[in-house]
Structures are given as structure tokens and as C-alpha cells.
Amino acid sequence: MKKIISLLLVVIVFGSCSEYQKALKNEDVGVKFEMSTKLYDAGNYSKAIRLFEQIAPAYRGKPQAEKLFYMYAQSYYKTKQYYLAAYQFESFVSGYPKSEKIEEAAFLGAKSFSMLSPIYSLDQTDTFKAIDKLQSFIDVYSSSAYLPEANKMLKDLNEKIEKKVFENAKGYNTILDYKSAIVSLDNFVADYPGTPFKEDALYYKLDSAYQLAINSIPSKMEERLNVAKMAYSNLIKFKVDTKYKKTADEMSARIEKDLQNFTK
């Protein structure tokens, strides 16, 4: 019985392949449309795409075009070809504004852009584009069932941008350019007041101010120690039980001790 089933599967597969090859070579776009739809419904998106590519120009403006271009966009999305999926979904939204699929297409188009967003350390052009697309979707479809997922993606993308900016600012501390670190970290906190990296930014501001102060010439030390003292205060005020508390407290003790030299 198992041999019979296996044989039938082989026949079906080869029959399907033969049918597909014939459709590829057939000049009748109707045959190609029927075969591409069958492949799409079966989840064979890569093969369906080859047929969609052949017949898409001929179907523009025809009654079946809406269905074809929706399947075409979905096939790119299902095969993780997100640049092409984003383009096709945007074209679908523009071309079929009254489609019952428009909300889904708008969401998947925006999501395709978000899937192109790279790790934070790389160029974030695609991330900014994804943020714009997701925000546009949220603005237009404010009661959409896709809203929770869209908001989550938007939050994650914004945090990725914030992480890149924070890491760049922190980098000055790493290379011992403490003046630039202080300015960059101050700017970061001012530009992103609700960032999840605020505690880290405040700590590295403290560390930068502290290192700059204790390594200063006497004429500049008092002023810089007071800047470091304020940085410590800002960190503790933001989070009294900060994960950096032990190190921060040690810095504070050194700052207070050194400041006493200027009160004598």
C-alpha cells in the first residue's frame, strides 16, 4: 500500500512539473493565470512568481488584475523577498484603493519595509523608511486589527535608532574623548527623553565627567568636579537603585573628597 501511495505521489509531482513547464512556454496568458493561481493556492510561491512575472503586464486593467497582483505581492512576501514585496504591496494599495484587501496590503507593505531593517550598527536608511511606512499605516488605519503588531514593530524600530545614537555617543567615552562624550550623551538624553537607554546614558555621562575632572589641571578641576557631581545626582535622581550604583557611589566619594581641597 505504501508503495502505491509513493508511486501516486511521484506521478502527481512529475505531472505537476510537466504541467508547469507547459504553462511557462504557453503563449496563452489565461493558461498561465490558471496555473499560477493553482501554484499559489498550493503554497508553491517561487514557481507562481515566474508565471506572475510573465503575465503581469498583460493583466493590468483587466478584471482579474486585482487578484493577480495581490497574489503576486503575497508570493514575494512569503518567499521573504521583502524589497519586491514592499514594492508590489504599495503598487496594489495605489492601484486598488477600493479593494477589500487594501488594509492587509498596506500593513504587509509596511511590515516588509520593517523586515529590511538591519542591525543597529549598520546604515539605518531602511529603518527610517519602515518607521515612516508604519506610522502612515497607523495614522490611516487607527482601528485596524493589525494595530498592536504595527505599534510593536514601530516601537522596536525606534529603539533600534535610539540604540545606534546612544552607542555612537557612548563611543566617545570608549575612546577617552570625554568632552565629546558629555556633549553627545547630553544631546541624546535631550532628543530621546523616554529612551530605555537613559540610565546607561546618564551613567556614561557621569563616568565621562568624572574621568575628565580627575585628570584635569588644577585650574579646571573644581568646575569639572561639580559637573561630575551633578551628573551623579542626575543618575541617582533618575534611578535610585541604578545597576551602576556601586561604581557611581565610588565616583561620588572621590568627587566629594577632591572637592574638599577647594574649600580650604
C-alpha atoms as an extended CHARMM CRD file, in Angstrom:
* protein
*
       264  EXT
         1         1  MET       CA              0.0000000000        0.0000000000        0.0000000000  PROA      1               0.0000000000
         2         2  LYS       CA              2.8410000000        2.3920000000        0.8920000000  PROA      2               0.0000000000
         3         3  LYS       CA              4.4890000000        1.6750000000       -2.4680000000  PROA      3               0.0000000000
         4         4  ILE       CA              1.2550000000        2.5370000000       -4.2880000000  PROA      4               0.0000000000
         5         5  ILE       CA              0.9110000000        5.8360000000       -2.3790000000  PROA      5               0.0000000000
         6         6  SER       CA              4.5700000000        6.7120000000       -3.0970000000  PROA      6               0.0000000000
         7         7  LEU       CA              4.0870000000        5.9190000000       -6.7540000000  PROA      7               0.0000000000
         8         8  LEU       CA              0.9960000000        8.1140000000       -6.9170000000  PROA      8               0.0000000000
         9         9  LEU       CA              2.8880000000       10.9960000000       -5.3110000000  PROA      9               0.0000000000
        10        10  VAL       CA              5.6960000000       10.6540000000       -7.8470000000  PROA      10              0.0000000000
        11        11  VAL       CA              3.1640000000       10.6900000000      -10.6890000000  PROA      11              0.0000000000
        12        12  ILE       CA              1.4270000000       13.7660000000       -9.2680000000  PROA      12              0.0000000000
        13        13  VAL       CA              4.7160000000       15.6320000000       -8.7730000000  PROA      13              0.0000000000
        14        14  PHE       CA              6.0150000000       14.8580000000      -12.2480000000  PROA      14              0.0000000000
        15        15  GLY       CA              2.6320000000       15.5600000000      -13.7580000000  PROA      15              0.0000000000
        16        16  SER       CA              2.5220000000       18.8960000000      -11.9770000000  PROA      16              0.0000000000
        17        17  CYS       CA              6.0480000000       19.7770000000      -13.1110000000  PROA      17              0.0000000000
        18        18  SER       CA              5.1860000000       18.8820000000      -16.6800000000  PROA      18              0.0000000000
        19        19  GLU       CA              2.0260000000       20.9960000000      -16.5000000000  PROA      19              0.0000000000
        20        20  TYR       CA              4.0230000000       23.8790000000      -15.0610000000  PROA      20              0.0000000000
        21        21  GLN       CA              6.6870000000       23.6980000000      -17.7890000000  PROA      21              0.0000000000
        22        22  LYS       CA              3.9850000000       23.7020000000      -20.4370000000  PROA      22              0.0000000000
        23        23  ALA       CA              2.3710000000       26.7540000000      -18.8520000000  PROA      23              0.0000000000
        24        24  LEU       CA              5.7000000000       28.5980000000      -18.8480000000  PROA      24              0.0000000000
        25        25  LYS       CA              6.0410000000       28.0640000000      -22.6010000000  PROA      25              0.0000000000
        26        26  ASN       CA              2.3800000000       28.6190000000      -23.4350000000  PROA      26              0.0000000000
        27        27  GLU       CA              1.5380000000       31.9070000000      -25.1570000000  PROA      27              0.0000000000
        28        28  ASP       CA             -1.9740000000       31.9290000000      -23.6530000000  PROA      28              0.0000000000
        29        29  VAL       CA             -1.9320000000       34.2330000000      -20.6090000000  PROA      29              0.0000000000
        30        30  GLY       CA             -5.1580000000       32.6080000000      -19.4190000000  PROA      30              0.0000000000
        31        31  VAL       CA             -3.3760000000       29.2670000000      -19.0830000000  PROA      31              0.0000000000
        32        32  LYS       CA             -0.5460000000       30.9350000000      -17.2010000000  PROA      32              0.0000000000
        33        33  PHE       CA             -3.0050000000       32.7120000000      -14.8990000000  PROA      33              0.0000000000
        34        34  GLU       CA             -4.8090000000       29.4730000000      -14.0950000000  PROA      34              0.0000000000
        35        35  MET       CA             -1.5530000000       27.6300000000      -13.4200000000  PROA      35              0.0000000000
        36        36  SER       CA             -0.0860000000       30.4350000000      -11.3070000000  PROA      36              0.0000000000
        37        37  THR       CA             -3.2510000000       30.5380000000       -9.2090000000  PROA      37              0.0000000000
        38        38  LYS       CA             -3.0730000000       26.7830000000       -8.6870000000  PROA      38              0.0000000000
        39        39  LEU       CA              0.5700000000       27.0260000000       -7.6220000000  PROA      39              0.0000000000
        40        40  TYR       CA             -0.1770000000       29.9560000000       -5.3050000000  PROA      40              0.0000000000
        41        41  ASP       CA             -3.0290000000       28.0700000000       -3.6230000000  PROA      41              0.0000000000
        42        42  ALA       CA             -0.7150000000       25.0910000000       -3.1580000000  PROA      42              0.0000000000
        43        43  GLY       CA              1.9150000000       27.2980000000       -1.4940000000  PROA      43              0.0000000000
        44        44  ASN       CA              4.4080000000       26.9400000000       -4.3380000000  PROA      44              0.0000000000
        45        45  TYR       CA              5.1590000000       30.6480000000       -4.4150000000  PROA      45              0.0000000000
        46        46  SER       CA              8.5080000000       30.5840000000       -6.2130000000  PROA      46              0.0000000000
        47        47  LYS       CA              7.0630000000       28.8800000000       -9.2640000000  PROA      47              0.0000000000
        48        48  ALA       CA              3.9790000000       31.0700000000       -9.1330000000  PROA      48              0.0000000000
        49        49  ILE       CA              6.2060000000       34.1600000000       -9.2140000000  PROA      49              0.0000000000
        50        50  ARG       CA              7.7840000000       33.0940000000      -12.5140000000  PROA      50              0.0000000000
        51        51  LEU       CA              4.3600000000       32.9750000000      -14.0990000000  PROA      51              0.0000000000
        52        52  PHE       CA              3.1850000000       36.2020000000      -12.4550000000  PROA      52              0.0000000000
        53        53  GLU       CA              6.2560000000       37.9430000000      -13.8760000000  PROA      53              0.0000000000
        54        54  GLN       CA              5.3090000000       36.7860000000      -17.3570000000  PROA      54              0.0000000000
        55        55  ILE       CA              1.6530000000       37.8060000000      -17.2960000000  PROA      55              0.0000000000
        56        56  ALA       CA              1.5290000000       40.8550000000      -15.0130000000  PROA      56              0.0000000000
        57        57  PRO       CA              1.9070000000       43.4500000000      -17.8130000000  PROA      57              0.0000000000
        58        58  ALA       CA             -0.8500000000       41.8210000000      -19.8790000000  PROA      58              0.0000000000
        59        59  TYR       CA             -3.3460000000       41.7960000000      -16.9890000000  PROA      59              0.0000000000
        60        60  ARG       CA             -3.1280000000       45.4440000000      -15.9570000000  PROA      60              0.0000000000
        61        61  GLY       CA             -6.5960000000       46.9620000000      -16.1860000000  PROA      61              0.0000000000
        62        62  LYS       CA             -8.3390000000       43.6020000000      -16.5340000000  PROA      62              0.0000000000
        63        63  PRO       CA            -10.9470000000       42.2640000000      -14.0540000000  PROA      63              0.0000000000
        64        64  GLN       CA             -8.5680000000       39.5550000000      -12.7800000000  PROA      64              0.0000000000
        65        65  ALA       CA             -5.7440000000       42.0430000000      -12.1900000000  PROA      65              0.0000000000
        66        66  GLU       CA             -6.6310000000       42.7630000000       -8.5570000000  PROA      66              0.0000000000
        67        67  LYS       CA             -6.4500000000       39.0960000000       -7.6240000000  PROA      67              0.0000000000
        68        68  LEU       CA             -3.2730000000       38.5750000000       -9.6400000000  PROA      68              0.0000000000
        69        69  PHE       CA             -1.3490000000       41.4890000000       -8.1380000000  PROA      69              0.0000000000
        70        70  TYR       CA             -2.4410000000       40.5700000000       -4.6230000000  PROA      70              0.0000000000
        71        71  MET       CA             -1.1280000000       37.0210000000       -5.1240000000  PROA      71              0.0000000000
        72        72  TYR       CA              2.0000000000       38.4220000000       -6.7660000000  PROA      72              0.0000000000
        73        73  ALA       CA              2.7920000000       40.6300000000       -3.7400000000  PROA      73              0.0000000000
        74        74  GLN       CA              1.9810000000       37.8490000000       -1.2840000000  PROA      74              0.0000000000
        75        75  SER       CA              4.2500000000       35.4410000000       -3.1510000000  PROA      75              0.0000000000
        76        76  TYR       CA              7.2020000000       37.7800000000       -2.7840000000  PROA      76              0.0000000000
        77        77  TYR       CA              6.3600000000       38.2520000000        0.8910000000  PROA      77              0.0000000000
        78        78  LYS       CA              6.0260000000       34.5030000000        1.5140000000  PROA      78              0.0000000000
        79        79  THR       CA              9.4130000000       33.8910000000       -0.1050000000  PROA      79              0.0000000000
        80        80  LYS       CA             10.9980000000       36.6610000000        2.0100000000  PROA      80              0.0000000000
        81        81  GLN       CA             11.8150000000       38.8700000000       -0.9680000000  PROA      81              0.0000000000
        82        82  TYR       CA             10.8780000000       41.9290000000        1.0330000000  PROA      82              0.0000000000
        83        83  TYR       CA             12.0710000000       44.6810000000       -1.3120000000  PROA      83              0.0000000000
        84        84  LEU       CA              9.9210000000       43.2880000000       -4.0910000000  PROA      84              0.0000000000
        85        85  ALA       CA              7.0440000000       42.5360000000       -1.7160000000  PROA      85              0.0000000000
        86        86  ALA       CA              7.0660000000       46.1130000000       -0.4060000000  PROA      86              0.0000000000
        87        87  TYR       CA              7.0310000000       47.4880000000       -3.9390000000  PROA      87              0.0000000000
        88        88  GLN       CA              4.1730000000       45.2050000000       -5.0510000000  PROA      88              0.0000000000
        89        89  PHE       CA              2.0570000000       45.8750000000       -1.9630000000  PROA      89              0.0000000000
        90        90  GLU       CA              2.5000000000       49.6330000000       -2.3850000000  PROA      90              0.0000000000
        91        91  SER       CA              1.5310000000       49.3440000000       -6.0440000000  PROA      91              0.0000000000
        92        92  PHE       CA             -1.5150000000       47.2950000000       -5.0480000000  PROA      92              0.0000000000
        93        93  VAL       CA             -2.6410000000       49.8810000000       -2.4840000000  PROA      93              0.0000000000
        94        94  SER       CA             -2.1970000000       52.6560000000       -5.0390000000  PROA      94              0.0000000000
        95        95  GLY       CA             -3.8730000000       50.7680000000       -7.8580000000  PROA      95              0.0000000000
        96        96  TYR       CA             -6.8280000000       49.2580000000       -5.9650000000  PROA      96              0.0000000000
        97        97  PRO       CA             -7.9220000000       51.7650000000       -3.2980000000  PROA      97              0.0000000000
        98        98  LYS       CA            -11.3680000000       50.1620000000       -3.0050000000  PROA      98              0.0000000000
        99        99  SER       CA            -10.1230000000       46.5900000000       -2.6220000000  PROA      99              0.0000000000
       100       100  GLU       CA            -11.2340000000       44.6170000000        0.4300000000  PROA      100             0.0000000000
       101       101  LYS       CA             -7.5780000000       43.5950000000        0.7180000000  PROA      101             0.0000000000
       102       102  ILE       CA             -6.2130000000       47.1410000000        0.9020000000  PROA      102             0.0000000000
       103       103  GLU       CA             -5.7650000000       47.2670000000        4.6920000000  PROA      103             0.0000000000
       104       104  GLU       CA             -3.9210000000       43.9640000000        4.7340000000  PROA      104             0.0000000000
       105       105  ALA       CA             -1.7960000000       45.0220000000        1.7590000000  PROA      105             0.0000000000
       106       106  ALA       CA             -0.9380000000       48.3500000000        3.3980000000  PROA      106             0.0000000000
       107       107  PHE       CA              0.0970000000       46.5720000000        6.5830000000  PROA      107             0.0000000000
       108       108  LEU       CA              2.1670000000       43.9020000000        4.8430000000  PROA      108             0.0000000000
       109       109  GLY       CA              3.8360000000       46.5620000000        2.7120000000  PROA      109             0.0000000000
       110       110  ALA       CA              4.8810000000       48.4420000000        5.8500000000  PROA      110             0.0000000000
       111       111  LYS       CA              5.9030000000       45.1900000000        7.5270000000  PROA      111             0.0000000000
       112       112  SER       CA              8.0320000000       44.2870000000        4.5000000000  PROA      112             0.0000000000
       113       113  PHE       CA              9.9660000000       47.5110000000        4.9710000000  PROA      113             0.0000000000
       114       114  SER       CA             10.4550000000       46.6710000000        8.6560000000  PROA      114             0.0000000000
       115       115  MET       CA             11.8320000000       43.2550000000        7.7280000000  PROA      115             0.0000000000
       116       116  LEU       CA             14.5400000000       45.0400000000        5.7220000000  PROA      116             0.0000000000
       117       117  SER       CA             15.7600000000       46.9630000000        8.7680000000  PROA      117             0.0000000000
       118       118  PRO       CA             19.3590000000       45.8650000000        9.5530000000  PROA      118             0.0000000000
       119       119  ILE       CA             21.1060000000       45.5330000000       12.9170000000  PROA      119             0.0000000000
       120       120  TYR       CA             21.5740000000       48.8530000000       14.7090000000  PROA      120             0.0000000000
       121       121  SER       CA             25.2790000000       49.1930000000       13.8840000000  PROA      121             0.0000000000
       122       122  LEU       CA             24.6460000000       49.3810000000       10.1210000000  PROA      122             0.0000000000
       123       123  ASP       CA             23.1770000000       52.1720000000        7.9960000000  PROA      123             0.0000000000
       124       124  GLN       CA             19.5850000000       52.7730000000        9.1100000000  PROA      124             0.0000000000
       125       125  THR       CA             18.0650000000       54.1790000000        5.8970000000  PROA      125             0.0000000000
       126       126  ASP       CA             15.6950000000       51.2160000000        5.6140000000  PROA      126             0.0000000000
       127       127  THR       CA             14.7710000000       51.5430000000        9.2870000000  PROA      127             0.0000000000
       128       128  PHE       CA             13.7430000000       55.1740000000        8.8580000000  PROA      128             0.0000000000
       129       129  LYS       CA             11.7290000000       54.2080000000        5.7850000000  PROA      129             0.0000000000
       130       130  ALA       CA              9.9940000000       51.4240000000        7.7240000000  PROA      130             0.0000000000
       131       131  ILE       CA              9.1680000000       53.8350000000       10.5630000000  PROA      131             0.0000000000
       132       132  ASP       CA              7.5570000000       56.2340000000        8.0770000000  PROA      132             0.0000000000
       133       133  LYS       CA              5.5350000000       53.4530000000        6.4430000000  PROA      133             0.0000000000
       134       134  LEU       CA              4.3320000000       52.0090000000        9.7440000000  PROA      134             0.0000000000
       135       135  GLN       CA              3.4010000000       55.4340000000       11.0980000000  PROA      135             0.0000000000
       136       136  SER       CA              1.4220000000       56.1500000000        7.9270000000  PROA      136             0.0000000000
       137       137  PHE       CA             -0.3990000000       52.8390000000        8.3050000000  PROA      137             0.0000000000
       138       138  ILE       CA             -1.2230000000       53.5800000000       11.9560000000  PROA      138             0.0000000000
       139       139  ASP       CA             -2.4790000000       57.0570000000       11.0560000000  PROA      139             0.0000000000
       140       140  VAL       CA             -4.7410000000       55.7900000000        8.2610000000  PROA      140             0.0000000000
       141       141  TYR       CA             -5.9600000000       52.5770000000        9.9190000000  PROA      141             0.0000000000
       142       142  SER       CA             -6.2090000000       53.6690000000       13.5460000000  PROA      142             0.0000000000
       143       143  SER       CA             -8.7320000000       50.9370000000       14.4290000000  PROA      143             0.0000000000
       144       144  SER       CA             -7.0740000000       48.1300000000       12.4570000000  PROA      144             0.0000000000
       145       145  ALA       CA             -6.7480000000       44.6250000000       13.8540000000  PROA      145             0.0000000000
       146       146  TYR       CA             -3.0880000000       44.8860000000       12.7970000000  PROA      146             0.0000000000
       147       147  LEU       CA             -2.5370000000       47.8930000000       15.0720000000  PROA      147             0.0000000000
       148       148  PRO       CA             -0.9470000000       46.0300000000       18.0390000000  PROA      148             0.0000000000
       149       149  GLU       CA              1.6130000000       44.3870000000       15.7750000000  PROA      149             0.0000000000
       150       150  ALA       CA              2.2520000000       47.6420000000       13.9040000000  PROA      150             0.0000000000
       151       151  ASN       CA              2.8060000000       49.5300000000       17.1660000000  PROA      151             0.0000000000
       152       152  LYS       CA              5.1680000000       46.8220000000       18.4340000000  PROA      152             0.0000000000
       153       153  MET       CA              7.2270000000       46.9550000000       15.2450000000  PROA      153             0.0000000000
       154       154  LEU       CA              7.3070000000       50.7530000000       15.3700000000  PROA      154             0.0000000000
       155       155  LYS       CA              8.4980000000       50.6810000000       18.9840000000  PROA      155             0.0000000000
       156       156  ASP       CA             11.2450000000       48.1760000000       18.1670000000  PROA      156             0.0000000000
       157       157  LEU       CA             12.4330000000       50.1870000000       15.1650000000  PROA      157             0.0000000000
       158       158  ASN       CA             12.5320000000       53.4320000000       17.1270000000  PROA      158             0.0000000000
       159       159  GLU       CA             14.5260000000       51.7190000000       19.8690000000  PROA      159             0.0000000000
       160       160  LYS       CA             16.9750000000       50.4690000000       17.2460000000  PROA      160             0.0000000000
       161       161  ILE       CA             17.5500000000       54.0440000000       16.0880000000  PROA      161             0.0000000000
       162       162  GLU       CA             17.9630000000       55.1580000000       19.7110000000  PROA      162             0.0000000000
       163       163  LYS       CA             20.4470000000       52.3640000000       20.3650000000  PROA      163             0.0000000000
       164       164  LYS       CA             22.5460000000       53.4370000000       17.3910000000  PROA      164             0.0000000000
       165       165  VAL       CA             22.5890000000       57.0720000000       18.5490000000  PROA      165             0.0000000000
       166       166  PHE       CA             23.3800000000       56.0150000000       22.1180000000  PROA      166             0.0000000000
       167       167  GLU       CA             26.1970000000       53.6870000000       21.0720000000  PROA      167             0.0000000000
       168       168  ASN       CA             27.7080000000       56.4440000000       18.9370000000  PROA      168             0.0000000000
       169       169  ALA       CA             27.6200000000       58.8210000000       21.9190000000  PROA      169             0.0000000000
       170       170  LYS       CA             28.9830000000       56.1680000000       24.2640000000  PROA      170             0.0000000000
       171       171  GLY       CA             31.7630000000       55.5160000000       21.7620000000  PROA      171             0.0000000000
       172       172  TYR       CA             33.3950000000       58.8150000000       22.6440000000  PROA      172             0.0000000000
       173       173  ASN       CA             33.6870000000       57.5880000000       26.2370000000  PROA      173             0.0000000000
       174       174  THR       CA             35.2570000000       54.3590000000       24.9840000000  PROA      174             0.0000000000
       175       175  ILE       CA             37.9630000000       56.2180000000       23.0530000000  PROA      175             0.0000000000
       176       176  LEU       CA             38.5510000000       58.5450000000       26.0410000000  PROA      176             0.0000000000
       177       177  ASP       CA             37.2240000000       61.6570000000       24.2870000000  PROA      177             0.0000000000
       178       178  TYR       CA             35.3380000000       62.7020000000       27.4030000000  PROA      178             0.0000000000
       179       179  LYS       CA             34.3880000000       66.2040000000       26.3010000000  PROA      179             0.0000000000
       180       180  SER       CA             32.6820000000       64.9140000000       23.1690000000  PROA      180             0.0000000000
       181       181  ALA       CA             31.0730000000       62.1110000000       25.1860000000  PROA      181             0.0000000000
       182       182  ILE       CA             29.4980000000       64.5940000000       27.6170000000  PROA      182             0.0000000000
       183       183  VAL       CA             28.0660000000       66.7170000000       24.8150000000  PROA      183             0.0000000000
       184       184  SER       CA             26.8210000000       63.7310000000       22.7830000000  PROA      184             0.0000000000
       185       185  LEU       CA             25.2320000000       61.9970000000       25.7790000000  PROA      185             0.0000000000
       186       186  ASP       CA             23.5310000000       65.2300000000       26.8550000000  PROA      186             0.0000000000
       187       187  ASN       CA             22.1480000000       65.6320000000       23.3380000000  PROA      187             0.0000000000
       188       188  PHE       CA             20.9870000000       62.0170000000       23.2980000000  PROA      188             0.0000000000
       189       189  VAL       CA             19.0220000000       62.3590000000       26.5620000000  PROA      189             0.0000000000
       190       190  ALA       CA             17.5080000000       65.6490000000       25.3700000000  PROA      190             0.0000000000
       191       191  ASP       CA             16.4770000000       64.1970000000       22.0000000000  PROA      191             0.0000000000
       192       192  TYR       CA             15.1320000000       60.9100000000       23.4010000000  PROA      192             0.0000000000
       193       193  PRO       CA             13.7790000000       61.6490000000       26.9080000000  PROA      193             0.0000000000
       194       194  GLY       CA             11.7750000000       58.4150000000       27.0920000000  PROA      194             0.0000000000
       195       195  THR       CA             14.5020000000       56.1320000000       25.7800000000  PROA      195             0.0000000000
       196       196  PRO       CA             15.1580000000       52.7940000000       27.5040000000  PROA      196             0.0000000000
       197       197  PHE       CA             18.8750000000       53.6880000000       27.3040000000  PROA      197             0.0000000000
       198       198  LYS       CA             18.5490000000       56.7390000000       29.5360000000  PROA      198             0.0000000000
       199       199  GLU       CA             20.0400000000       55.0630000000       32.6230000000  PROA      199             0.0000000000
       200       200  ASP       CA             23.0610000000       53.9540000000       30.5910000000  PROA      200             0.0000000000
       201       201  ALA       CA             23.4350000000       57.4020000000       29.0420000000  PROA      201             0.0000000000
       202       202  LEU       CA             23.3380000000       59.1060000000       32.4440000000  PROA      202             0.0000000000
       203       203  TYR       CA             25.9360000000       56.7020000000       33.7960000000  PROA      203             0.0000000000
       204       204  TYR       CA             28.3520000000       57.2170000000       30.8980000000  PROA      204             0.0000000000
       205       205  LYS       CA             27.8370000000       60.9680000000       31.2210000000  PROA      205             0.0000000000
       206       206  LEU       CA             28.8680000000       60.6070000000       34.8780000000  PROA      206             0.0000000000
       207       207  ASP       CA             31.8550000000       58.4510000000       34.0010000000  PROA      207             0.0000000000
       208       208  SER       CA             32.9710000000       60.8780000000       31.2920000000  PROA      208             0.0000000000
       209       209  ALA       CA             32.5860000000       63.8990000000       33.5660000000  PROA      209             0.0000000000
       210       210  TYR       CA             34.3870000000       62.0980000000       36.3880000000  PROA      210             0.0000000000
       211       211  GLN       CA             37.3140000000       60.9860000000       34.2210000000  PROA      211             0.0000000000
       212       212  LEU       CA             37.6220000000       64.4460000000       32.7230000000  PROA      212             0.0000000000
       213       213  ALA       CA             37.5910000000       66.0610000000       36.1800000000  PROA      213             0.0000000000
       214       214  ILE       CA             40.1190000000       63.8680000000       37.9640000000  PROA      214             0.0000000000
       215       215  ASN       CA             42.5430000000       64.1640000000       35.0550000000  PROA      215             0.0000000000
       216       216  SER       CA             42.2410000000       67.9380000000       34.7830000000  PROA      216             0.0000000000
       217       217  ILE       CA             44.7830000000       70.6120000000       35.5220000000  PROA      217             0.0000000000
       218       218  PRO       CA             44.1560000000       72.2970000000       38.9100000000  PROA      218             0.0000000000
       219       219  SER       CA             42.6540000000       75.4500000000       37.4060000000  PROA      219             0.0000000000
       220       220  LYS       CA             39.8400000000       73.4830000000       35.7310000000  PROA      220             0.0000000000
       221       221  MET       CA             39.3610000000       70.6900000000       38.2390000000  PROA      221             0.0000000000
       222       222  GLU       CA             36.8600000000       72.2880000000       40.6440000000  PROA      222             0.0000000000
       223       223  GLU       CA             34.4400000000       73.2750000000       37.8970000000  PROA      223             0.0000000000
       224       224  ARG       CA             34.6500000000       69.8400000000       36.3030000000  PROA      224             0.0000000000
       225       225  LEU       CA             34.2340000000       68.0490000000       39.6200000000  PROA      225             0.0000000000
       226       226  ASN       CA             30.9990000000       69.9690000000       40.1370000000  PROA      226             0.0000000000
       227       227  VAL       CA             29.8150000000       68.9230000000       36.6810000000  PROA      227             0.0000000000
       228       228  ALA       CA             30.5630000000       65.3110000000       37.6440000000  PROA      228             0.0000000000
       229       229  LYS       CA             28.7690000000       65.7840000000       40.9540000000  PROA      229             0.0000000000
       230       230  MET       CA             25.6650000000       66.9900000000       39.1130000000  PROA      230             0.0000000000
       231       231  ALA       CA             25.9080000000       64.0210000000       36.7180000000  PROA      231             0.0000000000
       232       232  TYR       CA             25.9100000000       61.6590000000       39.7070000000  PROA      232             0.0000000000
       233       233  SER       CA             22.8900000000       63.4540000000       41.1640000000  PROA      233             0.0000000000
       234       234  ASN       CA             21.0110000000       63.1710000000       37.8600000000  PROA      234             0.0000000000
       235       235  LEU       CA             21.6950000000       59.4410000000       37.6500000000  PROA      235             0.0000000000
       236       236  ILE       CA             20.5280000000       58.7360000000       41.2100000000  PROA      236             0.0000000000
       237       237  LYS       CA             17.5320000000       61.0270000000       40.7950000000  PROA      237             0.0000000000
       238       238  PHE       CA             16.5140000000       59.1080000000       37.6740000000  PROA      238             0.0000000000
       239       239  LYS       CA             17.0070000000       55.6870000000       39.2800000000  PROA      239             0.0000000000
       240       240  VAL       CA             17.9950000000       55.4650000000       42.9100000000  PROA      240             0.0000000000
       241       241  ASP       CA             18.7480000000       51.7360000000       42.6670000000  PROA      241             0.0000000000
       242       242  THR       CA             20.6080000000       52.0080000000       39.3740000000  PROA      242             0.0000000000
       243       243  LYS       CA             22.5380000000       48.9620000000       38.2070000000  PROA      243             0.0000000000
       244       244  TYR       CA             25.6060000000       51.2060000000       38.2260000000  PROA      244             0.0000000000
       245       245  LYS       CA             25.1400000000       52.2600000000       41.8700000000  PROA      245             0.0000000000
       246       246  LYS       CA             28.2880000000       50.6720000000       43.3260000000  PROA      246             0.0000000000
       247       247  THR       CA             30.6110000000       52.2430000000       40.7700000000  PROA      247             0.0000000000
       248       248  ALA       CA             28.7040000000       55.5330000000       40.7820000000  PROA      248             0.0000000000
       249       249  ASP       CA             28.8940000000       55.7550000000       44.5740000000  PROA      249             0.0000000000
       250       250  GLU       CA             32.6540000000       55.1730000000       44.4390000000  PROA      250             0.0000000000
       251       251  MET       CA             32.9760000000       58.0000000000       41.9310000000  PROA      251             0.0000000000
       252       252  SER       CA             30.8250000000       60.2560000000       44.1070000000  PROA      252             0.0000000000
       253       253  ALA       CA             33.0080000000       59.5940000000       47.1450000000  PROA      253             0.0000000000
       254       254  ARG       CA             36.1410000000       60.5050000000       45.1670000000  PROA      254             0.0000000000
       255       255  ILE       CA             34.4460000000       63.6450000000       43.8060000000  PROA      255             0.0000000000
       256       256  GLU       CA             33.4450000000       64.8110000000       47.3010000000  PROA      256             0.0000000000
       257       257  LYS       CA             36.9190000000       64.1160000000       48.6420000000  PROA      257             0.0000000000
       258       258  ASP       CA             38.5990000000       66.0590000000       45.8430000000  PROA      258             0.0000000000
       259       259  LEU       CA             36.1840000000       68.9580000000       46.1960000000  PROA      259             0.0000000000
       260       260  GLN       CA             37.2370000000       69.3720000000       49.8160000000  PROA      260             0.0000000000
       261       261  ASN       CA             40.6260000000       70.5030000000       48.5560000000  PROA      261             0.0000000000
       262       262  PHE       CA             38.9920000000       73.6120000000       47.1510000000  PROA      262             0.0000000000
       263       263  THR       CA             37.2530000000       74.6340000000       50.3790000000  PROA      263             0.0000000000
       264       264  LYS       CA             40.4240000000       75.0160000000       52.4210000000  PROA      264             0.0000000000
